[in-house]
Short mmCIF file of N, CA and C and ligand atoms in Angstrom, two decimals:
data_model
loop_
_atom_site.label_atom_id
_atom_site.label_comp_id
_atom_site.label_asym_id
_atom_site.label_seq_id
_atom_site.Cartn_x
_atom_site.Cartn_y
_atom_site.Cartn_z
N MET Y 1 73.29 89.31 109.14
CA MET Y 1 74.34 89.33 108.09
C MET Y 1 75.67 88.82 108.66
N HIS Y 2 76.29 87.88 107.96
CA HIS Y 2 77.58 87.35 108.42
C HIS Y 2 78.69 88.36 108.12
N LYS Y 3 79.70 88.33 109.00
CA LYS Y 3 80.82 89.25 108.81
C LYS Y 3 82.14 88.47 108.75
N ILE Y 4 82.90 88.71 107.72
CA ILE Y 4 84.16 87.97 107.54
C ILE Y 4 85.31 88.97 107.38
N LEU Y 5 86.38 88.71 108.12
CA LEU Y 5 87.60 89.51 108.02
C LEU Y 5 88.55 88.83 107.04
N VAL Y 6 88.90 89.55 105.99
CA VAL Y 6 89.81 89.01 104.97
C VAL Y 6 91.18 89.66 105.16
N ILE Y 7 92.20 88.83 105.36
CA ILE Y 7 93.56 89.37 105.56
C ILE Y 7 94.49 88.87 104.47
N HIS Y 8 95.10 89.81 103.78
CA HIS Y 8 96.15 89.48 102.81
C HIS Y 8 97.48 89.83 103.46
N GLY Y 9 98.39 88.89 103.51
CA GLY Y 9 99.68 89.11 104.14
C GLY Y 9 100.68 89.83 103.25
N PRO Y 10 101.96 89.79 103.63
CA PRO Y 10 103.00 90.60 102.98
C PRO Y 10 103.18 90.30 101.49
N ASN Y 11 103.42 91.35 100.76
CA ASN Y 11 103.73 91.33 99.32
C ASN Y 11 102.55 90.99 98.42
N LEU Y 12 101.41 90.71 99.01
CA LEU Y 12 100.26 90.36 98.16
C LEU Y 12 99.69 91.60 97.46
N ASN Y 13 100.07 92.79 97.93
CA ASN Y 13 99.71 94.02 97.22
C ASN Y 13 100.44 94.10 95.87
N LEU Y 14 101.47 93.29 95.71
CA LEU Y 14 102.26 93.33 94.46
C LEU Y 14 101.76 92.34 93.42
N LEU Y 15 100.70 91.62 93.74
CA LEU Y 15 100.17 90.64 92.79
C LEU Y 15 99.84 91.32 91.46
N GLY Y 16 100.08 90.59 90.41
CA GLY Y 16 99.83 91.17 89.08
C GLY Y 16 101.14 91.45 88.38
N SER Y 17 102.15 91.82 89.20
CA SER Y 17 103.48 92.06 88.62
C SER Y 17 104.53 91.20 89.32
N ARG Y 18 104.14 90.57 90.41
CA ARG Y 18 105.08 89.79 91.22
C ARG Y 18 105.12 88.34 90.74
N GLU Y 19 106.30 87.84 90.39
CA GLU Y 19 106.47 86.43 90.01
C GLU Y 19 105.26 85.89 89.27
N ILE Y 20 104.99 86.46 88.09
CA ILE Y 20 103.75 86.10 87.41
C ILE Y 20 103.72 84.64 86.93
N ASP Y 21 104.92 84.04 86.83
CA ASP Y 21 104.95 82.61 86.48
C ASP Y 21 104.35 81.77 87.62
N VAL Y 22 104.42 82.26 88.84
CA VAL Y 22 103.89 81.53 90.00
C VAL Y 22 102.47 82.01 90.33
N TYR Y 23 102.30 83.32 90.37
CA TYR Y 23 101.03 83.87 90.90
C TYR Y 23 100.07 84.37 89.83
N GLY Y 24 100.53 84.39 88.56
CA GLY Y 24 99.65 84.88 87.49
C GLY Y 24 99.57 86.40 87.48
N THR Y 25 98.65 86.89 86.65
CA THR Y 25 98.57 88.35 86.44
C THR Y 25 97.41 88.98 87.21
N THR Y 26 96.70 88.16 87.95
CA THR Y 26 95.58 88.70 88.73
C THR Y 26 96.10 89.66 89.79
N THR Y 27 95.44 90.80 89.92
CA THR Y 27 95.85 91.76 90.94
C THR Y 27 95.01 91.57 92.21
N ILE Y 28 95.48 92.16 93.30
CA ILE Y 28 94.74 92.07 94.56
C ILE Y 28 93.38 92.79 94.43
N GLU Y 29 93.34 93.83 93.60
CA GLU Y 29 92.07 94.54 93.39
C GLU Y 29 91.05 93.62 92.73
N GLU Y 30 91.52 92.80 91.78
CA GLU Y 30 90.60 91.86 91.11
C GLU Y 30 90.11 90.80 92.09
N ILE Y 31 91.02 90.31 92.92
CA ILE Y 31 90.63 89.31 93.94
C ILE Y 31 89.59 89.92 94.87
N ASN Y 32 89.85 91.15 95.33
CA ASN Y 32 88.92 91.80 96.25
C ASN Y 32 87.56 92.05 95.60
N ALA Y 33 87.58 92.44 94.32
CA ALA Y 33 86.31 92.68 93.61
C ALA Y 33 85.52 91.38 93.51
N ASP Y 34 86.19 90.29 93.21
CA ASP Y 34 85.52 88.97 93.14
C ASP Y 34 84.91 88.62 94.50
N LEU Y 35 85.71 88.83 95.54
CA LEU Y 35 85.23 88.50 96.90
C LEU Y 35 84.02 89.34 97.27
N LYS Y 36 84.07 90.63 96.93
CA LYS Y 36 82.96 91.53 97.27
C LYS Y 36 81.69 91.11 96.53
N ARG Y 37 81.85 90.74 95.27
CA ARG Y 37 80.69 90.29 94.47
C ARG Y 37 80.07 89.05 95.09
N LEU Y 38 80.93 88.10 95.43
CA LEU Y 38 80.47 86.84 96.02
C LEU Y 38 79.80 87.10 97.37
N ALA Y 39 80.42 87.98 98.15
CA ALA Y 39 79.89 88.26 99.49
C ALA Y 39 78.52 88.92 99.39
N LYS Y 40 78.36 89.81 98.42
CA LYS Y 40 77.07 90.50 98.24
C LYS Y 40 75.99 89.47 97.93
N ALA Y 41 76.32 88.55 97.04
CA ALA Y 41 75.34 87.51 96.67
C ALA Y 41 74.98 86.64 97.87
N LYS Y 42 75.91 86.50 98.79
CA LYS Y 42 75.68 85.66 99.98
C LYS Y 42 75.27 86.50 101.19
N LYS Y 43 74.95 87.75 100.95
CA LYS Y 43 74.53 88.66 102.04
C LYS Y 43 75.52 88.65 103.20
N THR Y 44 76.77 88.80 102.85
CA THR Y 44 77.86 88.76 103.83
C THR Y 44 78.66 90.05 103.74
N ARG Y 45 79.05 90.58 104.90
CA ARG Y 45 79.86 91.79 104.92
C ARG Y 45 81.33 91.43 105.07
N LEU Y 46 82.17 92.09 104.30
CA LEU Y 46 83.62 91.81 104.38
C LEU Y 46 84.37 93.04 104.85
N LYS Y 47 85.41 92.79 105.66
CA LYS Y 47 86.43 93.82 105.88
C LYS Y 47 87.71 93.25 105.30
N ILE Y 48 88.31 93.97 104.37
CA ILE Y 48 89.49 93.44 103.67
C ILE Y 48 90.70 94.30 103.99
N VAL Y 49 91.77 93.64 104.45
CA VAL Y 49 92.99 94.36 104.82
C VAL Y 49 94.21 93.65 104.21
N GLN Y 50 95.13 94.43 103.68
CA GLN Y 50 96.44 93.88 103.28
C GLN Y 50 97.48 94.51 104.18
N SER Y 51 98.36 93.68 104.73
CA SER Y 51 99.41 94.24 105.58
C SER Y 51 100.72 93.47 105.40
N ASP Y 52 101.80 94.25 105.39
CA ASP Y 52 103.14 93.65 105.33
C ASP Y 52 103.69 93.42 106.73
N HIS Y 53 102.89 93.78 107.75
CA HIS Y 53 103.42 93.81 109.12
C HIS Y 53 102.81 92.73 110.00
N GLU Y 54 103.66 91.88 110.51
CA GLU Y 54 103.20 90.76 111.33
C GLU Y 54 102.38 91.24 112.54
N GLY Y 55 102.89 92.27 113.23
CA GLY Y 55 102.21 92.77 114.42
C GLY Y 55 100.82 93.31 114.11
N GLU Y 56 100.70 93.96 112.97
CA GLU Y 56 99.39 94.51 112.57
C GLU Y 56 98.40 93.37 112.32
N ILE Y 57 98.88 92.31 111.70
CA ILE Y 57 98.02 91.15 111.43
C ILE Y 57 97.62 90.49 112.76
N VAL Y 58 98.56 90.37 113.68
CA VAL Y 58 98.28 89.80 115.00
C VAL Y 58 97.20 90.64 115.70
N GLU Y 59 97.34 91.96 115.63
CA GLU Y 59 96.34 92.85 116.28
C GLU Y 59 94.96 92.71 115.66
N LEU Y 60 94.93 92.65 114.34
CA LEU Y 60 93.63 92.50 113.65
C LEU Y 60 92.93 91.23 114.09
N ILE Y 61 93.68 90.15 114.15
CA ILE Y 61 93.10 88.86 114.56
C ILE Y 61 92.66 88.94 116.02
N GLY Y 62 93.50 89.54 116.84
CA GLY Y 62 93.20 89.64 118.26
C GLY Y 62 91.92 90.41 118.57
N LYS Y 63 91.59 91.35 117.68
CA LYS Y 63 90.38 92.17 117.89
C LYS Y 63 89.16 91.61 117.16
N ALA Y 64 89.32 90.44 116.53
CA ALA Y 64 88.23 89.92 115.68
C ALA Y 64 87.10 89.28 116.47
N LYS Y 65 87.41 88.86 117.69
CA LYS Y 65 86.39 88.17 118.50
C LYS Y 65 85.19 89.07 118.78
N GLY Y 66 84.02 88.54 118.49
CA GLY Y 66 82.80 89.31 118.72
C GLY Y 66 82.46 90.24 117.57
N LYS Y 67 83.43 90.49 116.69
CA LYS Y 67 83.20 91.41 115.56
C LYS Y 67 83.00 90.67 114.24
N PHE Y 68 83.69 89.51 114.13
CA PHE Y 68 83.62 88.76 112.88
C PHE Y 68 83.25 87.30 113.16
N ASP Y 69 82.55 86.71 112.18
CA ASP Y 69 82.14 85.31 112.32
C ASP Y 69 83.21 84.36 111.82
N ALA Y 70 84.09 84.86 110.96
CA ALA Y 70 85.17 84.02 110.44
C ALA Y 70 86.28 84.92 109.89
N ILE Y 71 87.45 84.31 109.74
CA ILE Y 71 88.61 85.01 109.16
C ILE Y 71 89.06 84.22 107.94
N LEU Y 72 89.26 84.93 106.84
CA LEU Y 72 89.82 84.33 105.63
C LEU Y 72 91.21 84.93 105.48
N ILE Y 73 92.23 84.10 105.56
CA ILE Y 73 93.59 84.67 105.61
C ILE Y 73 94.54 83.99 104.64
N ASN Y 74 95.25 84.83 103.86
CA ASN Y 74 96.42 84.36 103.14
C ASN Y 74 97.62 84.97 103.88
N PRO Y 75 98.25 84.20 104.76
CA PRO Y 75 99.34 84.77 105.58
C PRO Y 75 100.62 85.00 104.77
N ALA Y 76 100.62 84.59 103.49
CA ALA Y 76 101.77 84.74 102.60
C ALA Y 76 103.03 84.17 103.28
N ALA Y 77 104.14 84.90 103.26
CA ALA Y 77 105.39 84.34 103.80
C ALA Y 77 105.28 84.01 105.29
N TYR Y 78 104.40 84.73 106.01
CA TYR Y 78 104.25 84.46 107.45
C TYR Y 78 103.66 83.07 107.73
N THR Y 79 103.08 82.47 106.71
CA THR Y 79 102.57 81.09 106.82
C THR Y 79 103.65 80.19 107.41
N HIS Y 80 104.88 80.42 106.92
CA HIS Y 80 105.97 79.49 107.20
C HIS Y 80 106.82 79.91 108.40
N THR Y 81 106.52 81.08 108.96
CA THR Y 81 107.41 81.60 110.02
C THR Y 81 106.70 82.08 111.29
N SER Y 82 105.41 82.40 111.20
CA SER Y 82 104.83 83.20 112.29
C SER Y 82 104.11 82.40 113.38
N VAL Y 83 104.82 82.21 114.47
CA VAL Y 83 104.19 81.63 115.67
C VAL Y 83 103.19 82.64 116.23
N ALA Y 84 103.48 83.94 116.06
CA ALA Y 84 102.61 84.98 116.61
C ALA Y 84 101.23 84.97 115.93
N ILE Y 85 101.20 84.81 114.62
CA ILE Y 85 99.90 84.77 113.92
C ILE Y 85 99.17 83.47 114.28
N ARG Y 86 99.90 82.40 114.35
CA ARG Y 86 99.28 81.12 114.77
C ARG Y 86 98.66 81.26 116.16
N ASP Y 87 99.41 81.85 117.10
CA ASP Y 87 98.90 82.00 118.47
C ASP Y 87 97.68 82.92 118.51
N ALA Y 88 97.69 83.95 117.68
CA ALA Y 88 96.54 84.87 117.65
C ALA Y 88 95.28 84.12 117.19
N ILE Y 89 95.43 83.28 116.17
CA ILE Y 89 94.28 82.51 115.68
C ILE Y 89 93.81 81.54 116.77
N SER Y 90 94.76 80.93 117.45
CA SER Y 90 94.41 80.02 118.55
C SER Y 90 93.71 80.75 119.69
N ALA Y 91 94.09 82.00 119.90
CA ALA Y 91 93.60 82.75 121.07
C ALA Y 91 92.16 83.22 120.90
N VAL Y 92 91.75 83.50 119.66
CA VAL Y 92 90.39 84.02 119.47
C VAL Y 92 89.50 82.87 119.00
N ASP Y 93 88.26 82.97 119.43
CA ASP Y 93 87.34 81.90 119.09
C ASP Y 93 86.61 82.25 117.78
N VAL Y 94 87.41 82.49 116.76
CA VAL Y 94 86.86 82.85 115.45
C VAL Y 94 87.48 81.89 114.43
N PRO Y 95 86.68 81.11 113.73
CA PRO Y 95 87.26 80.14 112.80
C PRO Y 95 88.01 80.81 111.65
N ALA Y 96 89.17 80.26 111.32
CA ALA Y 96 89.99 80.83 110.24
C ALA Y 96 90.14 79.83 109.10
N VAL Y 97 90.05 80.34 107.89
CA VAL Y 97 90.30 79.53 106.69
C VAL Y 97 91.57 80.09 106.05
N GLU Y 98 92.55 79.21 105.82
CA GLU Y 98 93.83 79.62 105.24
C GLU Y 98 93.79 79.40 103.73
N VAL Y 99 94.19 80.41 102.98
CA VAL Y 99 94.21 80.24 101.52
C VAL Y 99 95.57 80.64 100.94
N HIS Y 100 95.90 79.99 99.84
CA HIS Y 100 97.11 80.32 99.08
C HIS Y 100 96.79 80.25 97.59
N LEU Y 101 97.35 81.19 96.86
CA LEU Y 101 97.18 81.16 95.40
C LEU Y 101 97.90 79.96 94.81
N SER Y 102 99.13 79.74 95.26
CA SER Y 102 99.95 78.66 94.71
C SER Y 102 99.80 77.39 95.56
N ASN Y 103 100.18 76.28 94.97
CA ASN Y 103 100.22 75.03 95.74
C ASN Y 103 101.54 74.97 96.49
N ILE Y 104 101.49 75.39 97.76
CA ILE Y 104 102.73 75.53 98.54
C ILE Y 104 103.48 74.19 98.68
N TYR Y 105 102.75 73.09 98.52
CA TYR Y 105 103.38 71.76 98.68
C TYR Y 105 104.14 71.32 97.42
N GLY Y 106 103.94 72.06 96.33
CA GLY Y 106 104.65 71.74 95.09
C GLY Y 106 105.81 72.67 94.85
N ARG Y 107 106.12 73.50 95.84
CA ARG Y 107 107.17 74.50 95.67
C ARG Y 107 108.37 74.17 96.56
N GLU Y 108 109.19 75.18 96.88
CA GLU Y 108 110.40 74.95 97.67
C GLU Y 108 110.01 74.29 99.01
N GLU Y 109 110.96 73.52 99.52
CA GLU Y 109 110.68 72.75 100.74
C GLU Y 109 110.26 73.64 101.93
N PHE Y 110 110.85 74.85 102.03
CA PHE Y 110 110.50 75.68 103.19
C PHE Y 110 109.05 76.13 103.17
N ARG Y 111 108.41 76.01 102.00
CA ARG Y 111 106.99 76.38 101.92
C ARG Y 111 106.07 75.21 102.26
N HIS Y 112 106.64 74.04 102.45
CA HIS Y 112 105.80 72.87 102.70
C HIS Y 112 105.22 72.86 104.11
N THR Y 113 105.82 73.65 104.99
CA THR Y 113 105.31 73.70 106.37
C THR Y 113 104.50 74.97 106.57
N SER Y 114 103.26 74.79 106.99
CA SER Y 114 102.43 75.93 107.40
C SER Y 114 102.27 75.87 108.91
N LEU Y 115 102.70 76.93 109.58
CA LEU Y 115 102.50 77.00 111.04
C LEU Y 115 101.05 77.33 111.34
N ILE Y 116 100.33 77.81 110.34
CA ILE Y 116 98.94 78.25 110.51
C ILE Y 116 97.96 77.08 110.36
N ALA Y 117 98.27 76.17 109.46
CA ALA Y 117 97.31 75.11 109.11
C ALA Y 117 96.75 74.34 110.33
N PRO Y 118 97.57 73.98 111.33
CA PRO Y 118 97.01 73.21 112.45
C PRO Y 118 95.96 73.96 113.27
N VAL Y 119 95.97 75.30 113.20
CA VAL Y 119 94.98 76.05 113.99
C VAL Y 119 93.88 76.64 113.10
N ALA Y 120 94.01 76.43 111.77
CA ALA Y 120 92.96 76.88 110.86
C ALA Y 120 91.90 75.77 110.79
N ARG Y 121 90.68 76.15 110.37
CA ARG Y 121 89.66 75.13 110.17
C ARG Y 121 89.97 74.30 108.93
N GLY Y 122 90.66 74.88 108.01
CA GLY Y 122 91.06 74.16 106.80
C GLY Y 122 91.90 75.06 105.93
N GLN Y 123 92.45 74.46 104.86
CA GLN Y 123 93.35 75.20 103.98
C GLN Y 123 93.00 74.92 102.53
N ILE Y 124 93.09 75.96 101.70
CA ILE Y 124 92.87 75.81 100.26
C ILE Y 124 94.08 76.41 99.56
N ALA Y 125 94.73 75.63 98.71
CA ALA Y 125 95.95 76.12 98.07
C ALA Y 125 96.04 75.62 96.64
N GLY Y 126 96.49 76.49 95.74
CA GLY Y 126 96.85 76.03 94.41
C GLY Y 126 95.90 76.42 93.30
N PHE Y 127 94.85 77.17 93.60
CA PHE Y 127 93.85 77.47 92.58
C PHE Y 127 93.84 78.92 92.13
N GLY Y 128 94.96 79.61 92.35
CA GLY Y 128 95.03 81.02 91.95
C GLY Y 128 93.95 81.81 92.67
N LYS Y 129 93.36 82.78 91.97
CA LYS Y 129 92.38 83.65 92.66
C LYS Y 129 91.16 82.86 93.11
N MET Y 130 90.92 81.71 92.45
CA MET Y 130 89.80 80.85 92.85
C MET Y 130 89.96 80.33 94.28
N SER Y 131 91.21 80.24 94.77
CA SER Y 131 91.43 79.80 96.16
C SER Y 131 90.67 80.70 97.13
N TYR Y 132 90.63 82.00 96.82
CA TYR Y 132 89.93 82.94 97.71
C TYR Y 132 88.42 82.72 97.67
N ALA Y 133 87.88 82.52 96.45
CA ALA Y 133 86.44 82.29 96.32
C ALA Y 133 86.05 81.00 97.05
N LEU Y 134 86.86 79.97 96.87
CA LEU Y 134 86.60 78.70 97.57
C LEU Y 134 86.74 78.89 99.07
N GLY Y 135 87.71 79.71 99.46
CA GLY Y 135 87.92 79.99 100.89
C GLY Y 135 86.73 80.70 101.51
N LEU Y 136 86.15 81.63 100.75
CA LEU Y 136 84.98 82.35 101.25
C LEU Y 136 83.80 81.38 101.42
N GLU Y 137 83.63 80.51 100.43
CA GLU Y 137 82.56 79.49 100.53
C GLU Y 137 82.80 78.62 101.76
N ALA Y 138 84.04 78.24 101.97
CA ALA Y 138 84.38 77.38 103.11
C ALA Y 138 84.10 78.11 104.43
N ALA Y 139 84.45 79.39 104.49
CA ALA Y 139 84.21 80.17 105.71
C ALA Y 139 82.71 80.25 105.99
N LEU Y 140 81.91 80.47 104.95
CA LEU Y 140 80.45 80.54 105.14
C LEU Y 140 79.89 79.19 105.57
N HIS Y 141 80.45 78.15 105.03
CA HIS Y 141 80.04 76.79 105.42
C HIS Y 141 80.30 76.57 106.92
N VAL Y 142 81.47 76.97 107.36
CA VAL Y 142 81.84 76.81 108.77
C VAL Y 142 80.91 77.65 109.66
N ILE Y 143 80.62 78.88 109.24
CA ILE Y 143 79.74 79.77 110.03
C ILE Y 143 78.35 79.15 110.16
N LYS Y 144 77.82 78.67 109.05
CA LYS Y 144 76.44 78.14 109.05
C LYS Y 144 76.35 76.86 109.85
N LYS Y 145 77.38 76.06 109.80
CA LYS Y 145 77.39 74.79 110.54
C LYS Y 145 77.33 75.06 112.05
N LYS Y 146 77.98 76.17 112.43
CA LYS Y 146 78.08 76.54 113.84
C LYS Y 146 76.74 77.10 114.36
N GLY Y 147 76.07 77.87 113.45
CA GLY Y 147 74.88 78.62 113.86
C GLY Y 147 73.62 77.78 114.02
C1 LIG Z 201 101.48 82.38 99.12
C2 LIG Z 201 102.53 81.29 99.26
C3 LIG Z 201 103.64 81.72 100.21
O1 LIG Z 201 104.62 80.70 100.32
C4 LIG Z 201 104.32 82.98 99.72
O2 LIG Z 201 105.29 83.42 100.65
C5 LIG Z 201 103.36 84.05 99.36
C6 LIG Z 201 102.10 83.71 98.71
C7 LIG Z 201 100.41 82.02 98.08
O3 LIG Z 201 99.34 82.65 98.10
O4 LIG Z 201 100.61 81.14 97.24
O5 LIG Z 201 103.65 85.24 99.55
O6 LIG Z 201 100.82 82.54 100.37
#
């Protein structure tokens, strides 16, 4: 059974009421339920964590080696600022797929740069909650290609 670590970054617990013109009304619980359903169908185990804390995210990634086959991460605002999360992904030999609900390249200029993208296996952005489902498919694709 494949194991995937799903990380939701800061403020994503507020989805559903947060900037609904940008992120829609989908809640994090709905996203997680979709992911769990998809994972069950694909015989994949998920560990899902939401954290507002950069250090906690760094620690989770740092401990992923040997425990998870892939990481699915929406680093949220840390996408644009966190050298520490980027270095953690670089440090562990676990492929990461970066996802965003919104199309970060169509928004404010400071969101156009992802510090994570160069060390991720790929990025999916702009499809709302579907970005996560596509991200999970992409993570499984990467795992199977490796195996
Ligand atoms: C986001 C995009 C980021 O720029 C933003 O800081 C978020 C959410 C997204 O999923 O579209 O918090 O990662």
